[in-house]
Every structure is written in C-alpha cells, then in structure tokens.
Amino acid sequence: MIKKFDLDKILSIDCDKCFGLCCVALYFSKSEGFPTDKEVGKPCVNLNNDFRCKVHKDLKKKGLKGCIAYDCFGAGQKVAESTYKRENWRNNPNKRKEIFDVFVVMRQLYEMLWYLKEAYRINKDETMRNNIETEILEIILRTNMDGTSLLNIDINEYRKKVNPLLHITSEGLRKRNYRGSNSKVKRSKMIAGRLDLMGVNLRNKNLVGEDLSGALLIAADLRESDLSYVDVLGADFRDADLNGANLEKTIYLTQGQVNSAKGDTKTRLPKGIKKPSSW
Ligand code: SF4
C-alpha cells in the first residue's frame, strides 16, 4: 500500500520549493552553530528576499554547524506548496504566525514519517511491518490536512504510537547483531538525559549493536569504527570524526547528522545517504 507513495521523494529536502521557513519560523542560538541568537518568526540575517540563503555555499567555512545539521525532511516544501498553495509569509502578514506554527507541526510529522520509513525498510517481521505501514498511512493523511486542522493535532499522541515501533525495530536488529560481550561505551555521564560522549575516543572500536540514540557525540573520535546496527536516532554528530568508519548499516542515521560530521572517501554510508562534497 505505501508503495504507491514515493516516500524517498516526499522526504527529500527541496529548498527551491520552500520559502526559507526553517530560517524564519524557528528559534535558534549562536552557541548551537547558527549565525545569531534569533527569536521565533524573525528572518535570519542571511536570508535574501528571494528566500535563498546568502551564505549557503560557505556554511561550513563560516562554522554554521547548526544550519548544516538541520533537516526538515521535506516539511518546508510541503507547507509552501501543498498546505498554503504557494502563499508565502512575506505577502501574507496575517497568516505569518499560522504558517510558521504549521511548519513546526509538519516538520515533526515528516520527521516521524522519515523514521517510520526507515523502520519499515529494516524490519523484516510481517506483523511489525503492517503496524508501521498503518502508522505511515495515518500520518500521510494528516499531512494533507489544512493549516487549522494541522494546528489541532496532538503530536504527542502520534509520538506515543511511533516511538515504540521505532524502538522495537531497533532493539530486535541490535540484539541479533550484537557482537561483543562488553559494551565499549562508558555510560556514566549524562547531560539533560542524553548520553555524554563529547570528544571521547572510540577510534577503531567494534560498536556493533550499541544503543547511541540521543547521544552527544560532538567531536567524538569514531575513525575506522564499526557502527553497524548502532541506533543513532537523534544523536548529535557535530564535528564527530567518521574518517574510515563503517556506517553502512547504522540504524536511523540521517543526512543532517552526516552533513554535520567529518568524514573521508573511506567512510561507508547507508544507501540513500549522500557523501558531503567536503569529505
Ligand atoms: S545562515 Fe542561511 S541556512 Fe542558516 S539560518 Fe541563515 S539563511 Fe538559513
């Protein structure tokens, strides 16, 4: 049933079809790798009148890691083209806030869709695949609603259904493939509920089957490591060194995570994830 939807296409970013929504609608801060501290609804200083980014080619050079890592999963063009039929926030001051709020909802729905698509791809259990498919179809239906209806969605209700599907899928794969008897990862430090692995040396380690979901891997040394069947859902890879690492079978690895990390021609990535041109 979901085969009739080209999910890979739906979930690919196409900034040319968007109105720079992520660069206006969201709050961001300089300390997280954005150009300035910016409040919700204020355009970024680098956003041109034609909704293009003035410094797009130089994001890396300028150290704008937050921009590089950000991924709307295609929610921007969906809001611009489908929900608002190309009405944009500059020409419609009365709708401005609504458009931004809808983008925030749509982005969360698209993010869930992206992870569900991955879970569907890697889970071979038929019952689970049926459950995942049902949830994908349900969310696709919601993404086609009008702006007001989208704002009335209870996102947490969807998360409560989606998260267990993602977790069970990951757990099954990790357990089946876990190779080591002892974890190579020290789990003693946490920051705001996230595993703190900032700057750690995990070079040339067999990490197969580890659960690194949500981990802070900022500037971690993962050179030549094997990250097969490692769950990295929501992990922060900014400046992590992936030179020569094997991520071909890493679970829930996104393009945004890869874009924010360092790598080289020997880094192995899953199908569908592109190697950044700077690698
Ligand atoms: S620097 Fe460019 S990509 Fe980053 S928020 Fe500003 S306009 Fe958007």
mmCIF file with all atom_site columns, N, CA and C in Angstrom, residues 94-128:
data_model
loop_
_atom_site.group_PDB
_atom_site.id
_atom_site.type_symbol
_atom_site.label_atom_id
_atom_site.label_alt_id
_atom_site.label_comp_id
_atom_site.label_asym_id
_atom_site.label_entity_id
_atom_site.label_seq_id
_atom_site.pdbx_PDB_ins_code
_atom_site.Cartn_x
_atom_site.Cartn_y
_atom_site.Cartn_z
_atom_site.occupancy
_atom_site.B_iso_or_equiv
_atom_site.pdbx_formal_charge
_atom_site.auth_seq_id
_atom_site.auth_comp_id
_atom_site.auth_asym_id
_atom_site.auth_atom_id
_atom_site.pdbx_PDB_model_num
ATOM 1   N N  . ASN A 1 94  ? -0.933 38.517 7.773  1.00 0.00 ? 94  ASN A N  1
ATOM 2   C CA . ASN A 1 94  ? -1.957 37.993 8.692  1.00 0.00 ? 94  ASN A CA 1
ATOM 3   C C  . ASN A 1 94  ? -1.812 36.492 8.938  1.00 0.00 ? 94  ASN A C  1
ATOM 4   N N  . LYS A 1 95  ? -1.237 35.820 7.965  1.00 0.00 ? 95  LYS A N  1
ATOM 5   C CA . LYS A 1 95  ? -1.111 34.357 8.096  1.00 0.00 ? 95  LYS A CA 1
ATOM 6   C C  . LYS A 1 95  ? 0.270  33.935 8.579  1.00 0.00 ? 95  LYS A C  1
ATOM 7   N N  . ARG A 1 96  ? 1.141  34.903 8.699  1.00 0.00 ? 96  ARG A N  1
ATOM 8   C CA . ARG A 1 96  ? 2.539  34.632 9.021  1.00 0.00 ? 96  ARG A CA 1
ATOM 9   C C  . ARG A 1 96  ? 2.708  33.653 10.200 1.00 0.00 ? 96  ARG A C  1
ATOM 10  N N  . LYS A 1 97  ? 2.087  33.997 11.308 1.00 0.00 ? 97  LYS A N  1
ATOM 11  C CA . LYS A 1 97  ? 2.272  33.173 12.506 1.00 0.00 ? 97  LYS A CA 1
ATOM 12  C C  . LYS A 1 97  ? 1.708  31.765 12.285 1.00 0.00 ? 97  LYS A C  1
ATOM 13  N N  . GLU A 1 98  ? 0.546  31.731 11.624 1.00 0.00 ? 98  GLU A N  1
ATOM 14  C CA . GLU A 1 98  ? -0.070 30.413 11.373 1.00 0.00 ? 98  GLU A CA 1
ATOM 15  C C  . GLU A 1 98  ? 0.861  29.545 10.511 1.00 0.00 ? 98  GLU A C  1
ATOM 16  N N  . ILE A 1 99  ? 1.413  30.142 9.464  1.00 0.00 ? 99  ILE A N  1
ATOM 17  C CA . ILE A 1 99  ? 2.301  29.372 8.571  1.00 0.00 ? 99  ILE A CA 1
ATOM 18  C C  . ILE A 1 99  ? 3.499  28.821 9.371  1.00 0.00 ? 99  ILE A C  1
ATOM 19  N N  . PHE A 1 100 ? 4.064  29.670 10.218 1.00 0.00 ? 100 PHE A N  1
ATOM 20  C CA . PHE A 1 100 ? 5.229  29.217 10.994 1.00 0.00 ? 100 PHE A CA 1
ATOM 21  C C  . PHE A 1 100 ? 4.838  28.097 11.963 1.00 0.00 ? 100 PHE A C  1
ATOM 22  N N  . ASP A 1 101 ? 3.690  28.261 12.611 1.00 0.00 ? 101 ASP A N  1
ATOM 23  C CA . ASP A 1 101 ? 3.249  27.222 13.568 1.00 0.00 ? 101 ASP A CA 1
ATOM 24  C C  . ASP A 1 101 ? 2.961  25.903 12.845 1.00 0.00 ? 101 ASP A C  1
ATOM 25  N N  . VAL A 1 102 ? 2.363  26.028 11.658 1.00 0.00 ? 102 VAL A N  1
ATOM 26  C CA . VAL A 1 102 ? 2.065  24.810 10.878 1.00 0.00 ? 102 VAL A CA 1
ATOM 27  C C  . VAL A 1 102 ? 3.366  24.127 10.457 1.00 0.00 ? 102 VAL A C  1
ATOM 28  N N  . PHE A 1 103 ? 4.369  24.933 10.087 1.00 0.00 ? 103 PHE A N  1
ATOM 29  C CA . PHE A 1 103 ? 5.655  24.343 9.711  1.00 0.00 ? 103 PHE A CA 1
ATOM 30  C C  . PHE A 1 103 ? 6.233  23.506 10.860 1.00 0.00 ? 103 PHE A C  1
ATOM 31  N N  . VAL A 1 104 ? 6.121  24.026 12.076 1.00 0.00 ? 104 VAL A N  1
ATOM 32  C CA . VAL A 1 104 ? 6.661  23.304 13.240 1.00 0.00 ? 104 VAL A CA 1
ATOM 33  C C  . VAL A 1 104 ? 5.938  21.957 13.408 1.00 0.00 ? 104 VAL A C  1
ATOM 34  N N  . VAL A 1 105 ? 4.621  21.950 13.220 1.00 0.00 ? 105 VAL A N  1
ATOM 35  C CA . VAL A 1 105 ? 3.856  20.689 13.317 1.00 0.00 ? 105 VAL A CA 1
ATOM 36  C C  . VAL A 1 105 ? 4.251  19.749 12.172 1.00 0.00 ? 105 VAL A C  1
ATOM 37  N N  . MET A 1 106 ? 4.273  20.314 10.949 1.00 0.00 ? 106 MET A N  1
ATOM 38  C CA . MET A 1 106 ? 4.567  19.482 9.769  1.00 0.00 ? 106 MET A CA 1
ATOM 39  C C  . MET A 1 106 ? 5.961  18.862 9.874  1.00 0.00 ? 106 MET A C  1
ATOM 40  N N  . ARG A 1 107 ? 6.897  19.622 10.369 1.00 0.00 ? 107 ARG A N  1
ATOM 41  C CA . ARG A 1 107 ? 8.269  19.116 10.483 1.00 0.00 ? 107 ARG A CA 1
ATOM 42  C C  . ARG A 1 107 ? 8.314  17.892 11.411 1.00 0.00 ? 107 ARG A C  1
ATOM 43  N N  . GLN A 1 108 ? 7.536  17.948 12.481 1.00 0.00 ? 108 GLN A N  1
ATOM 44  C CA . GLN A 1 108 ? 7.514  16.807 13.411 1.00 0.00 ? 108 GLN A CA 1
ATOM 45  C C  . GLN A 1 108 ? 6.847  15.597 12.760 1.00 0.00 ? 108 GLN A C  1
ATOM 46  N N  . LEU A 1 109 ? 5.789  15.845 11.990 1.00 0.00 ? 109 LEU A N  1
ATOM 47  C CA . LEU A 1 109 ? 5.127  14.725 11.286 1.00 0.00 ? 109 LEU A CA 1
ATOM 48  C C  . LEU A 1 109 ? 6.078  14.123 10.251 1.00 0.00 ? 109 LEU A C  1
ATOM 49  N N  . TYR A 1 110 ? 6.796  14.985 9.518  1.00 0.00 ? 110 TYR A N  1
ATOM 50  C CA . TYR A 1 110 ? 7.712  14.492 8.493  1.00 0.00 ? 110 TYR A CA 1
ATOM 51  C C  . TYR A 1 110 ? 8.893  13.744 9.114  1.00 0.00 ? 110 TYR A C  1
ATOM 52  N N  . GLU A 1 111 ? 9.338  14.229 10.247 1.00 0.00 ? 111 GLU A N  1
ATOM 53  C CA . GLU A 1 111 ? 10.435 13.534 10.927 1.00 0.00 ? 111 GLU A CA 1
ATOM 54  C C  . GLU A 1 111 ? 9.974  12.118 11.330 1.00 0.00 ? 111 GLU A C  1
ATOM 55  N N  . MET A 1 112 ? 8.756  12.027 11.877 1.00 0.00 ? 112 MET A N  1
ATOM 56  C CA . MET A 1 112 ? 8.229  10.703 12.250 1.00 0.00 ? 112 MET A CA 1
ATOM 57  C C  . MET A 1 112 ? 8.098  9.810  11.021 1.00 0.00 ? 112 MET A C  1
ATOM 58  N N  . LEU A 1 113 ? 7.617  10.421 9.922  1.00 0.00 ? 113 LEU A N  1
ATOM 59  C CA . LEU A 1 113 ? 7.477  9.642  8.677  1.00 0.00 ? 113 LEU A CA 1
ATOM 60  C C  . LEU A 1 113 ? 8.824  9.094  8.216  1.00 0.00 ? 113 LEU A C  1
ATOM 61  N N  . TRP A 1 114 ? 9.854  9.933  8.298  1.00 0.00 ? 114 TRP A N  1
ATOM 62  C CA . TRP A 1 114 ? 11.184 9.517  7.838  1.00 0.00 ? 114 TRP A CA 1
ATOM 63  C C  . TRP A 1 114 ? 11.666 8.305  8.650  1.00 0.00 ? 114 TRP A C  1
ATOM 64  N N  . TYR A 1 115 ? 11.516 8.391  9.977  1.00 0.00 ? 115 TYR A N  1
ATOM 65  C CA . TYR A 1 115 ? 11.983 7.282  10.819 1.00 0.00 ? 115 TYR A CA 1
ATOM 66  C C  . TYR A 1 115 ? 11.130 6.027  10.593 1.00 0.00 ? 115 TYR A C  1
ATOM 67  N N  . LEU A 1 116 ? 9.834  6.226  10.396 1.00 0.00 ? 116 LEU A N  1
ATOM 68  C CA . LEU A 1 116 ? 8.972  5.062  10.137 1.00 0.00 ? 116 LEU A CA 1
ATOM 69  C C  . LEU A 1 116 ? 9.352  4.392  8.815  1.00 0.00 ? 116 LEU A C  1
ATOM 70  N N  . LYS A 1 117 ? 9.666  5.219  7.825  1.00 0.00 ? 117 LYS A N  1
ATOM 71  C CA . LYS A 1 117 ? 10.090 4.667  6.527  1.00 0.00 ? 117 LYS A CA 1
ATOM 72  C C  . LYS A 1 117 ? 11.340 3.801  6.719  1.00 0.00 ? 117 LYS A C  1
ATOM 73  N N  . GLU A 1 118 ? 12.262 4.284  7.537  1.00 0.00 ? 118 GLU A N  1
ATOM 74  C CA . GLU A 1 118 ? 13.476 3.513  7.817  1.00 0.00 ? 118 GLU A CA 1
ATOM 75  C C  . GLU A 1 118 ? 13.141 2.212  8.549  1.00 0.00 ? 118 GLU A C  1
ATOM 76  N N  . ALA A 1 119 ? 12.260 2.335  9.569  1.00 0.00 ? 119 ALA A N  1
ATOM 77  C CA . ALA A 1 119 ? 11.878 1.146  10.343 1.00 0.00 ? 119 ALA A CA 1
ATOM 78  C C  . ALA A 1 119 ? 11.226 0.112  9.418  1.00 0.00 ? 119 ALA A C  1
ATOM 79  N N  . TYR A 1 120 ? 10.404 0.577  8.504  1.00 0.00 ? 120 TYR A N  1
ATOM 80  C CA . TYR A 1 120 ? 9.735  -0.323 7.557  1.00 0.00 ? 120 TYR A CA 1
ATOM 81  C C  . TYR A 1 120 ? 10.776 -1.016 6.661  1.00 0.00 ? 120 TYR A C  1
ATOM 82  N N  . ARG A 1 121 ? 11.797 -0.272 6.290  1.00 0.00 ? 121 ARG A N  1
ATOM 83  C CA . ARG A 1 121 ? 12.825 -0.822 5.402  1.00 0.00 ? 121 ARG A CA 1
ATOM 84  C C  . ARG A 1 121 ? 13.658 -1.900 6.096  1.00 0.00 ? 121 ARG A C  1
ATOM 85  N N  . ILE A 1 122 ? 13.958 -1.688 7.365  1.00 0.00 ? 122 ILE A N  1
ATOM 86  C CA . ILE A 1 122 ? 14.905 -2.615 8.015  1.00 0.00 ? 122 ILE A CA 1
ATOM 87  C C  . ILE A 1 122 ? 14.215 -3.719 8.814  1.00 0.00 ? 122 ILE A C  1
ATOM 88  N N  . ASN A 1 123 ? 12.928 -3.574 9.089  1.00 0.00 ? 123 ASN A N  1
ATOM 89  C CA . ASN A 1 123 ? 12.241 -4.595 9.886  1.00 0.00 ? 123 ASN A CA 1
ATOM 90  C C  . ASN A 1 123 ? 11.669 -5.666 8.949  1.00 0.00 ? 123 ASN A C  1
ATOM 91  N N  . LYS A 1 124 ? 12.023 -6.903 9.192  1.00 0.00 ? 124 LYS A N  1
ATOM 92  C CA . LYS A 1 124 ? 11.564 -7.974 8.292  1.00 0.00 ? 124 LYS A CA 1
ATOM 93  C C  . LYS A 1 124 ? 10.358 -8.728 8.857  1.00 0.00 ? 124 LYS A C  1
ATOM 94  N N  . ASP A 1 125 ? 9.918  -8.371 10.052 1.00 0.00 ? 125 ASP A N  1
ATOM 95  C CA . ASP A 1 125 ? 8.780  -9.059 10.666 1.00 0.00 ? 125 ASP A CA 1
ATOM 96  C C  . ASP A 1 125 ? 7.462  -8.545 10.052 1.00 0.00 ? 125 ASP A C  1
ATOM 97  N N  . GLU A 1 126 ? 6.671  -9.448 9.547  1.00 0.00 ? 126 GLU A N  1
ATOM 98  C CA . GLU A 1 126 ? 5.492  -9.030 8.775  1.00 0.00 ? 126 GLU A CA 1
ATOM 99  C C  . GLU A 1 126 ? 4.472  -8.247 9.611  1.00 0.00 ? 126 GLU A C  1
ATOM 100 N N  . THR A 1 127 ? 4.229  -8.728 10.846 1.00 0.00 ? 127 THR A N  1
ATOM 101 C CA . THR A 1 127 ? 3.257  -8.026 11.706 1.00 0.00 ? 127 THR A CA 1
ATOM 102 C C  . THR A 1 127 ? 3.736  -6.613 12.009 1.00 0.00 ? 127 THR A C  1
ATOM 103 N N  . MET A 1 128 ? 5.009  -6.502 12.332 1.00 0.00 ? 128 MET A N  1
ATOM 104 C CA . MET A 1 128 ? 5.562  -5.179 12.627 1.00 0.00 ? 128 MET A CA 1
ATOM 105 C C  . MET A 1 128 ? 5.495  -4.277 11.399 1.00 0.00 ? 128 MET A C  1
#
